[in-house]
PDB file of C-alpha atoms in Angstrom:
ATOM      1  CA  UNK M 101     117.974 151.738 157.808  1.00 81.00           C
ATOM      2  CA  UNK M 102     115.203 153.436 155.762  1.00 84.00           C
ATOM      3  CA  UNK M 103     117.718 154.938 152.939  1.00 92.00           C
ATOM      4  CA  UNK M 104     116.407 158.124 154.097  1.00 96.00           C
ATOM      5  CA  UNK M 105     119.089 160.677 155.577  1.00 97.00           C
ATOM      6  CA  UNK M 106     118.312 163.793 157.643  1.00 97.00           C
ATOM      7  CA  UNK M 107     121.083 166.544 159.143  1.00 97.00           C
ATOM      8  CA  UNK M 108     121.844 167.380 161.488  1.00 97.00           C
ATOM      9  CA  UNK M 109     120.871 164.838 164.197  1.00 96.00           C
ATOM     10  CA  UNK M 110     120.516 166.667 167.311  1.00 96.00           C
ATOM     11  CA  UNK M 111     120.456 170.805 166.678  1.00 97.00           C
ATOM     12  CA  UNK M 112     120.306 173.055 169.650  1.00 97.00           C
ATOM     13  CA  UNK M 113     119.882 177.000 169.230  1.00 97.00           C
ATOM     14  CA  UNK M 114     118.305 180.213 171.016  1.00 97.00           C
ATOM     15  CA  UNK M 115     115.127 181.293 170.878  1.00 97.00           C
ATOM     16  CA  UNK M 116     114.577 183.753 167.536  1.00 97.00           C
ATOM     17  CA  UNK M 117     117.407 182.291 165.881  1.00 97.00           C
ATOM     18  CA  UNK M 118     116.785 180.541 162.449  1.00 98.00           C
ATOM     19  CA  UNK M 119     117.585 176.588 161.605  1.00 98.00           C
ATOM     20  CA  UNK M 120     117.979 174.362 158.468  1.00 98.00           C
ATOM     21  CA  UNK M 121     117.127 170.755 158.429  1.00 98.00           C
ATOM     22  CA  UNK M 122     118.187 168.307 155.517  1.00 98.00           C
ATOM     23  CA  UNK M 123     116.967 165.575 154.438  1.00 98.00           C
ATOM     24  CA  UNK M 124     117.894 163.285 151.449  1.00 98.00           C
ATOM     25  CA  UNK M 125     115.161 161.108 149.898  1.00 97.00           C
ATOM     26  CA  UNK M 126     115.575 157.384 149.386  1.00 95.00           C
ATOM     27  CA  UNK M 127     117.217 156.646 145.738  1.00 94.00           C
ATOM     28  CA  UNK M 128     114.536 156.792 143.434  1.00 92.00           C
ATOM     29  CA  UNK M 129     111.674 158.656 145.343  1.00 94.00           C
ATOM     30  CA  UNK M 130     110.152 161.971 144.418  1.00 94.00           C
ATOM     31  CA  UNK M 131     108.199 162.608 146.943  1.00 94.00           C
ATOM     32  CA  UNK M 132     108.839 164.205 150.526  1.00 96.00           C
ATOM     33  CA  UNK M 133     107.245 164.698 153.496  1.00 95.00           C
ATOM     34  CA  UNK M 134     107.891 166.850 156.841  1.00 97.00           C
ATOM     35  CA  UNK M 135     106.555 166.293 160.146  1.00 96.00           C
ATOM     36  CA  UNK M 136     106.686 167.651 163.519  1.00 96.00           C
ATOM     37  CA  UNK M 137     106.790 165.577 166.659  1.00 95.00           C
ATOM     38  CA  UNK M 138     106.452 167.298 169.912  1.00 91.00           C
ATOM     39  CA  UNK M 139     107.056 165.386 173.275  1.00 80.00           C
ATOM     40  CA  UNK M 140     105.223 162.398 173.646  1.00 69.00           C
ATOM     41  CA  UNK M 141     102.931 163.660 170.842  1.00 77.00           C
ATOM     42  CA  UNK M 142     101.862 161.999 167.622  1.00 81.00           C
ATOM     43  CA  UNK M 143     103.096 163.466 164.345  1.00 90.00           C
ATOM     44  CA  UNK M 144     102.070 166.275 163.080  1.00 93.00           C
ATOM     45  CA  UNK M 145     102.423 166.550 158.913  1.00 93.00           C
ATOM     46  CA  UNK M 146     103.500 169.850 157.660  1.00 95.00           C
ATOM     47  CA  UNK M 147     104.154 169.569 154.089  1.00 95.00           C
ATOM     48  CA  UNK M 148     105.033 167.682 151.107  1.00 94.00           C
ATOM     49  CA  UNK M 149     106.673 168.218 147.996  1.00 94.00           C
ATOM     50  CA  UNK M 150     107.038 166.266 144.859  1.00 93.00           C
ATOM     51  CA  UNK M 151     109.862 166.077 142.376  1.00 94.00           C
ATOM     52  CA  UNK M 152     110.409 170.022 143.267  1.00 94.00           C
ATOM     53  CA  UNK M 153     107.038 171.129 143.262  1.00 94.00           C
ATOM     54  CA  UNK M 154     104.919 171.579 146.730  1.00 93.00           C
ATOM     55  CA  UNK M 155     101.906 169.063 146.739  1.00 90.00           C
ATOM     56  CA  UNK M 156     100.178 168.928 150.172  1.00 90.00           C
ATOM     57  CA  UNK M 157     100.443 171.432 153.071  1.00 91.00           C
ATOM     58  CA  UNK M 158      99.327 170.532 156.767  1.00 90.00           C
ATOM     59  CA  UNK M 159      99.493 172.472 159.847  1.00 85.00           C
ATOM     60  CA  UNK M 160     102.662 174.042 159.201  1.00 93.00           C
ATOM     61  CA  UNK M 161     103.503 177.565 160.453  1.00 94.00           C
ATOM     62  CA  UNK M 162     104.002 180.815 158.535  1.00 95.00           C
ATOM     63  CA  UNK M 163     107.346 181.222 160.300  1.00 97.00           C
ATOM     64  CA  UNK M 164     108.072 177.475 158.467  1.00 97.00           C
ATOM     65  CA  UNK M 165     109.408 177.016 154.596  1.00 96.00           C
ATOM     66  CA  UNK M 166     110.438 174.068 152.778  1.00 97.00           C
ATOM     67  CA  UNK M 167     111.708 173.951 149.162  1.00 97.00           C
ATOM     68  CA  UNK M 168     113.031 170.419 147.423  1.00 97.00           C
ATOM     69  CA  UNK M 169     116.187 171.000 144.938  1.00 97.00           C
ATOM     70  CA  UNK M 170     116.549 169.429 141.438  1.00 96.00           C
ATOM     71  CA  UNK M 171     118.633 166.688 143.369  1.00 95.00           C
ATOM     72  CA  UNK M 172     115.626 165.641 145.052  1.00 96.00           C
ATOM     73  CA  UNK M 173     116.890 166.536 148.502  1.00 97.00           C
ATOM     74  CA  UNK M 174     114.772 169.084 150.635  1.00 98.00           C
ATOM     75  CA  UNK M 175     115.259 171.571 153.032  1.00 98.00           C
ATOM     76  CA  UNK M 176     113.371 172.529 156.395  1.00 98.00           C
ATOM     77  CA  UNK M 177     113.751 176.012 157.327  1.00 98.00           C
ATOM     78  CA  UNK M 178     112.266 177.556 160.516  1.00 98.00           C
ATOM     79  CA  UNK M 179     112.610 180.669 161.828  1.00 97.00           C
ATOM     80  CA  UNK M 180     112.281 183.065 164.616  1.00 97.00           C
ATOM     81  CA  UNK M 181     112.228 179.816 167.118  1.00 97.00           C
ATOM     82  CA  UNK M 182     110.343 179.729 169.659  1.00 96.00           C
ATOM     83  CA  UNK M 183     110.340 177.542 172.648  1.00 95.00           C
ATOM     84  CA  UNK M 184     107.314 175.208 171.544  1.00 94.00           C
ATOM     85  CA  UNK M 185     109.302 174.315 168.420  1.00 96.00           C
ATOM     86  CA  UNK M 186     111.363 172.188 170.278  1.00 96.00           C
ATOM     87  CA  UNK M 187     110.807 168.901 168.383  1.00 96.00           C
ATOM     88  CA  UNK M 188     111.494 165.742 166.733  1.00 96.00           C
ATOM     89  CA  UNK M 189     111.616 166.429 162.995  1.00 97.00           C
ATOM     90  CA  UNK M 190     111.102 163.813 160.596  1.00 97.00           C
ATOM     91  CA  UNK M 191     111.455 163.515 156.796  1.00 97.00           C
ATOM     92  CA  UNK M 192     109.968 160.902 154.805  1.00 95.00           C
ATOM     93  CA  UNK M 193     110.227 159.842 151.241  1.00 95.00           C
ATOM     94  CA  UNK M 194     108.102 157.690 148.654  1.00 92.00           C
ATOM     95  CA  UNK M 195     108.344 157.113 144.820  1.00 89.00           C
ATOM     96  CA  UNK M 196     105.068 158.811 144.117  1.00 81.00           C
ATOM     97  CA  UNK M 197     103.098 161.408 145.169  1.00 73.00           C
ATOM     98  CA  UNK M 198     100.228 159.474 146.566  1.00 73.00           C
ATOM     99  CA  UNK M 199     102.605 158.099 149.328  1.00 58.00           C
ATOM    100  CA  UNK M 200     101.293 154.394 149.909  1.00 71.00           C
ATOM    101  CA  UNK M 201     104.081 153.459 151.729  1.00 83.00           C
ATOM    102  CA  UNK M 202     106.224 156.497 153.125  1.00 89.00           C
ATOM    103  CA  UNK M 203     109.481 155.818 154.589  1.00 92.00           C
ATOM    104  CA  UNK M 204     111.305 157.431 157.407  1.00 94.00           C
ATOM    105  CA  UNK M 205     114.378 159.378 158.366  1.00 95.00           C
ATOM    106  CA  UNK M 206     115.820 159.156 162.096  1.00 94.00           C
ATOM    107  CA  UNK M 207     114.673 162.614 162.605  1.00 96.00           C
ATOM    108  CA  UNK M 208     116.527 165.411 163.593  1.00 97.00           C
ATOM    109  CA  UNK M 209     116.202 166.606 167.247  1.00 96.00           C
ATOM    110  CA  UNK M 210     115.418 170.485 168.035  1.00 97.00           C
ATOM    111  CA  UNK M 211     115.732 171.977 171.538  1.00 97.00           C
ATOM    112  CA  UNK M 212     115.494 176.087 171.460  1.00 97.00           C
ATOM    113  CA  UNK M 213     116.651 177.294 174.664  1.00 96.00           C
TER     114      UNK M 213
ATOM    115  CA  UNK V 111      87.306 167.262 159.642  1.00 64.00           C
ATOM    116  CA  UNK V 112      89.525 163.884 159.238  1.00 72.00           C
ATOM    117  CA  UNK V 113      90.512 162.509 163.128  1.00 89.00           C
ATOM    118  CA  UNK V 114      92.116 159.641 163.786  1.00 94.00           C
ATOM    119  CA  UNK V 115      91.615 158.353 167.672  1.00 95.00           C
ATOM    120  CA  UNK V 116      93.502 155.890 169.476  1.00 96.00           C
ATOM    121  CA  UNK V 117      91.790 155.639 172.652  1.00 94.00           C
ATOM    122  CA  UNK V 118      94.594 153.566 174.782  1.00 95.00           C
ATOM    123  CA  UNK V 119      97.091 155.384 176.144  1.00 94.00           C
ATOM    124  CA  UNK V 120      98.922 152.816 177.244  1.00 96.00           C
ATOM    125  CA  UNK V 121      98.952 148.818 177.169  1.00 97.00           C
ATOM    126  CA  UNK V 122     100.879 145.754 178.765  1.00 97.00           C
ATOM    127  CA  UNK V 123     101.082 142.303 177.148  1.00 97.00           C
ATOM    128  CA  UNK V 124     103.177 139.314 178.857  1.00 97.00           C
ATOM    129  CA  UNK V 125     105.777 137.762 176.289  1.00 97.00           C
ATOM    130  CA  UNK V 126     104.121 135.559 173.434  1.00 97.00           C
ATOM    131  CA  UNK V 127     100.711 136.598 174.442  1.00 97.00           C
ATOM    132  CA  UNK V 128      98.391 138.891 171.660  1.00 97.00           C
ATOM    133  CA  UNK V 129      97.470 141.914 172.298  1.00 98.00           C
ATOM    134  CA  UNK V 130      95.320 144.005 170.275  1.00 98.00           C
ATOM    135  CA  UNK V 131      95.335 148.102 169.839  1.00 98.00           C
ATOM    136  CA  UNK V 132      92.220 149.827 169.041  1.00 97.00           C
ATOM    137  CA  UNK V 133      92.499 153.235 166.565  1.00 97.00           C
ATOM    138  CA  UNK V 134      89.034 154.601 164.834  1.00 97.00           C
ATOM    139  CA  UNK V 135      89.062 157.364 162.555  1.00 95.00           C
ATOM    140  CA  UNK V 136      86.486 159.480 160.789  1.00 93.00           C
ATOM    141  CA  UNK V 137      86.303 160.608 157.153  1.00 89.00           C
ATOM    142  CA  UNK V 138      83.642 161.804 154.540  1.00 87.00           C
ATOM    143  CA  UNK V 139      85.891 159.702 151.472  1.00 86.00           C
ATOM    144  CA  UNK V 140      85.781 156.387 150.408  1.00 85.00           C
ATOM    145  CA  UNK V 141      89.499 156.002 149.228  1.00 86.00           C
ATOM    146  CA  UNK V 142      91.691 155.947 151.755  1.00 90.00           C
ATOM    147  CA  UNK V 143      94.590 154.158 153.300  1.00 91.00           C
ATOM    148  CA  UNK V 144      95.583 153.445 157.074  1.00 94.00           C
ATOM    149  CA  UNK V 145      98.740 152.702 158.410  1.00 95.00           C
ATOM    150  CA  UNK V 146      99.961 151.315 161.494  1.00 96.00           C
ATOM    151  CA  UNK V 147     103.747 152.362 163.054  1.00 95.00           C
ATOM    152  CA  UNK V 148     105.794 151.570 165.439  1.00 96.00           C
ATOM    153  CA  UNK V 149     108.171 153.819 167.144  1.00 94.00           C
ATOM    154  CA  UNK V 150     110.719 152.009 169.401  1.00 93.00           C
ATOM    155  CA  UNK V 151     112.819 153.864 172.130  1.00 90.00           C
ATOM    156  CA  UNK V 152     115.317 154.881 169.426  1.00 89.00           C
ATOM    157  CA  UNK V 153     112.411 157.216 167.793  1.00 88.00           C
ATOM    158  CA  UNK V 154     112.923 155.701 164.323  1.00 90.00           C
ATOM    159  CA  UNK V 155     109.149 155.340 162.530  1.00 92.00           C
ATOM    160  CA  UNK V 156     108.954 151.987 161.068  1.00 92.00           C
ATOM    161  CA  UNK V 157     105.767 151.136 159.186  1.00 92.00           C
ATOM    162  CA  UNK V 158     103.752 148.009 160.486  1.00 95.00           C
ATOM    163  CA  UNK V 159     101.362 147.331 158.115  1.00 94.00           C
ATOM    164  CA  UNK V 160      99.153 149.114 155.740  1.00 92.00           C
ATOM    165  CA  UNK V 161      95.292 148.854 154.578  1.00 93.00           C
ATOM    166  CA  UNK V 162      93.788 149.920 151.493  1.00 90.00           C
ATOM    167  CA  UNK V 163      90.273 151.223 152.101  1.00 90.00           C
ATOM    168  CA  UNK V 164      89.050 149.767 148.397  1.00 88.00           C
ATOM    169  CA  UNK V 165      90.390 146.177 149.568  1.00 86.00           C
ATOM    170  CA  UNK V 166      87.767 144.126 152.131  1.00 84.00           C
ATOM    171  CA  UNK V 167      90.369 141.539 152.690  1.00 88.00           C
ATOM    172  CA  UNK V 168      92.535 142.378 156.265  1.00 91.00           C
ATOM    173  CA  UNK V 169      96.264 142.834 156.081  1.00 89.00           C
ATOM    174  CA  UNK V 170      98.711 140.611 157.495  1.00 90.00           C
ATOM    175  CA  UNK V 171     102.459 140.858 158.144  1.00 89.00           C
ATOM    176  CA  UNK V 172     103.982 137.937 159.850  1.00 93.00           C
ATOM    177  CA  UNK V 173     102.821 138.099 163.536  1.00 96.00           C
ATOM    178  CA  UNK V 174     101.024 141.844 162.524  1.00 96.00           C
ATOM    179  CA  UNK V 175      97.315 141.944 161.529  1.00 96.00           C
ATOM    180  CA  UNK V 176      94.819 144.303 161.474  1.00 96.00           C
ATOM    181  CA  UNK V 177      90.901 143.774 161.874  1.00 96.00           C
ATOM    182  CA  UNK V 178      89.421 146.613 159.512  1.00 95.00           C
ATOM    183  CA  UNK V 179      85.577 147.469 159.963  1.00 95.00           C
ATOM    184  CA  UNK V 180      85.435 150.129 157.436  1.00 93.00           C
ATOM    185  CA  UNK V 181      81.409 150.923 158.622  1.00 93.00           C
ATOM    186  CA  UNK V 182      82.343 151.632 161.682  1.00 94.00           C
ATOM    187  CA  UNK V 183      85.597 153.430 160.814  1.00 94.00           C
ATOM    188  CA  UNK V 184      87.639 151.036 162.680  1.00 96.00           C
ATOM    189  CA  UNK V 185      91.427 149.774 162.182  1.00 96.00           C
ATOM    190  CA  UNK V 186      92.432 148.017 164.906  1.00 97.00           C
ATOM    191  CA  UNK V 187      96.185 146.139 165.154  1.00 97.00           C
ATOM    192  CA  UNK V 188      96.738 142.424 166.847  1.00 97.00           C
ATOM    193  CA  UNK V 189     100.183 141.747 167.709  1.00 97.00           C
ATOM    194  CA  UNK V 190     100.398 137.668 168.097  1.00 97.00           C
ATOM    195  CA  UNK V 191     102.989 135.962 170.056  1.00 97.00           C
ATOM    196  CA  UNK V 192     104.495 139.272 171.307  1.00 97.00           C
ATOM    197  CA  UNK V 193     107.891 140.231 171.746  1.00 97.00           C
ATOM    198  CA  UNK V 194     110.264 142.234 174.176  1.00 96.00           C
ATOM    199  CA  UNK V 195     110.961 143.816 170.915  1.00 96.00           C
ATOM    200  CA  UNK V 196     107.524 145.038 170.339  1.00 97.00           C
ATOM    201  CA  UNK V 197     107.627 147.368 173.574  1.00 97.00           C
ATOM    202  CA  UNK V 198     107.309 150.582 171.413  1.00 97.00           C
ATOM    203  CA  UNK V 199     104.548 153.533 170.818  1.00 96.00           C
ATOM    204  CA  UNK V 200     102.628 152.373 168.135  1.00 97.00           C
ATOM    205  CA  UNK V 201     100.854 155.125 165.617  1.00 96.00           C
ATOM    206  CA  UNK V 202      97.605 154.382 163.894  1.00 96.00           C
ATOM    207  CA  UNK V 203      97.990 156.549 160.491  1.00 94.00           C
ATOM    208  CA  UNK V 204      95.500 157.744 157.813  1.00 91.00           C
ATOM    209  CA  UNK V 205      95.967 159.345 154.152  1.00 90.00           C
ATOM    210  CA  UNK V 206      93.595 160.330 151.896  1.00 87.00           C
ATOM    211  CA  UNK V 207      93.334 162.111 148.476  1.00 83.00           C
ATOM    212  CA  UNK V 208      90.663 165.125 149.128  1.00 80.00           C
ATOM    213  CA  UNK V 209      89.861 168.850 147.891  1.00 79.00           C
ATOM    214  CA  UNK V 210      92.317 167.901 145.574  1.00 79.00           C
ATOM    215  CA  UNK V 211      95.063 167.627 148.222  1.00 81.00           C
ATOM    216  CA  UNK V 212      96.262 164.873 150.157  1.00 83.00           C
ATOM    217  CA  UNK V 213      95.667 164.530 153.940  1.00 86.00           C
ATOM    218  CA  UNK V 214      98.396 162.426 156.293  1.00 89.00           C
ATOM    219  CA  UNK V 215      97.033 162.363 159.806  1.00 92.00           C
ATOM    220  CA  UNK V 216      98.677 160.425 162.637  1.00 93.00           C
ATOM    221  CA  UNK V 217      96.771 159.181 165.949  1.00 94.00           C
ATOM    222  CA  UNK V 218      98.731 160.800 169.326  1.00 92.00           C
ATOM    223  CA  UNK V 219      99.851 156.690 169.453  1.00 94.00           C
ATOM    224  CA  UNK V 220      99.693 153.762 172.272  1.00 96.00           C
ATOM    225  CA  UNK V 221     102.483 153.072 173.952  1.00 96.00           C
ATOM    226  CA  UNK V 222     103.311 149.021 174.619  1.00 97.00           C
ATOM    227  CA  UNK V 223     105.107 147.357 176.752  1.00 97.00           C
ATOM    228  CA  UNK V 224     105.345 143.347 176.637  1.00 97.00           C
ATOM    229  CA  UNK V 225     106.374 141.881 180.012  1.00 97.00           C
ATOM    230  CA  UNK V 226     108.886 139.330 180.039  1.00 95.00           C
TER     231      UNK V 226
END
């Protein structure tokens, strides 16, 4: 168990609908990261943010936000899903913004139908 | 543009044998890290080992070490004395601080399989 926590698990919605995914950092870290992983793909990072602020931004679609909240946790929200955004999602935290050593969530599961 | 290659798809490795995975990479910086993960059947990323670009010395974790060539942009993994419970995909990572922005990019990963 990383210490990182992500929500829902498994999510499964229509295409054009609109999602939120959680995640909850490790105690202590600042940072966090979002990445995509399509079938049998490698990851794909799509942003980061650190202690509320946004810090990095990968390939990460328009129809894509994230914020993180004074608590440190951070939200994922995608929108007008399409079938290709069916994914593993992944959150990953790390005390500083440099990210040395980032640790994982379990991922939350996407399937838009 | 930063790329990160890991050129075996797939590999095999009979119990308590070594294997080794091959991942190369390309970048204009000279600070850097790499990463290796490992991503068993459950999908959980758990981080192998880690290389600072700065530090000539290879990194070693238990039965994990990696053979860094940083001329020829090579970070390769050897797995000694394998396990069943090393069958996994295994991701070959690299971060870097650049255009003042940081860059996290992930190799599409070789998936292992040690043979009992």
């Amino acid at each position: 168990d990383s210490g990182v926590t992500q929500t829902p698990k498994h999510l499964i919605t229509a295409t054009g609908q609109r999602v939120t995914l959680r995640c909850s950092p490790r105690s202590g870290d600042l940072s966090v990261y979002w990445y995509q992983q399509s079938l049998d793909q490698g990851l794909q990072f799509l942003i980061q943010y650190y202690n509320g602020e946004e810090r990095a931004k990968g390939n990460i679609l328009e129809r894509f936000s994230a914020q993180q909240f004074p608590d440190l946790h951070s939200e994922l929200n995608l929108s007008s899903l399409e079938l290709g955004d069916s994914a593993l999602y992944f959150c990953a935290s790390s005390v500083e913004v440099s990210a040395e050593t980032q640790y994982f969530g379990p991922g939350t599961r996407l399937l838009v139908l | 543009a930063q790329t990160v290659t890991q050129s075996q798809p797939e590999m095999s490795v009979q119990e308590a044998e070594t294997v080794t995975l091959s991942c190369t990479y390309d970048t204009s910086e000279n600070n850097y890290y790499l990463f290796w993960y490992k991503q068993p059947p459950s999908r959980q990323m758990i981080l192998v080992i880690r290389q600072e670009a700065y530090k000539q010395q290879n990194a070693t974790e238990n039965r994990f070490s990696v053979n860094f060539q940083k001329a020829a942009k090579s970070f390769s993994l050897k797995i000694s004395d394998s396990q069943l419970g090393d069958t996994a995909m295994y991701f070959c990572a690299f971060m870097e601080y650049t255009s003042g922005t940081y860059k996290y990019i992930f190799g599409t990963g070789t998936r292992l399989k040690v043979l009992a």
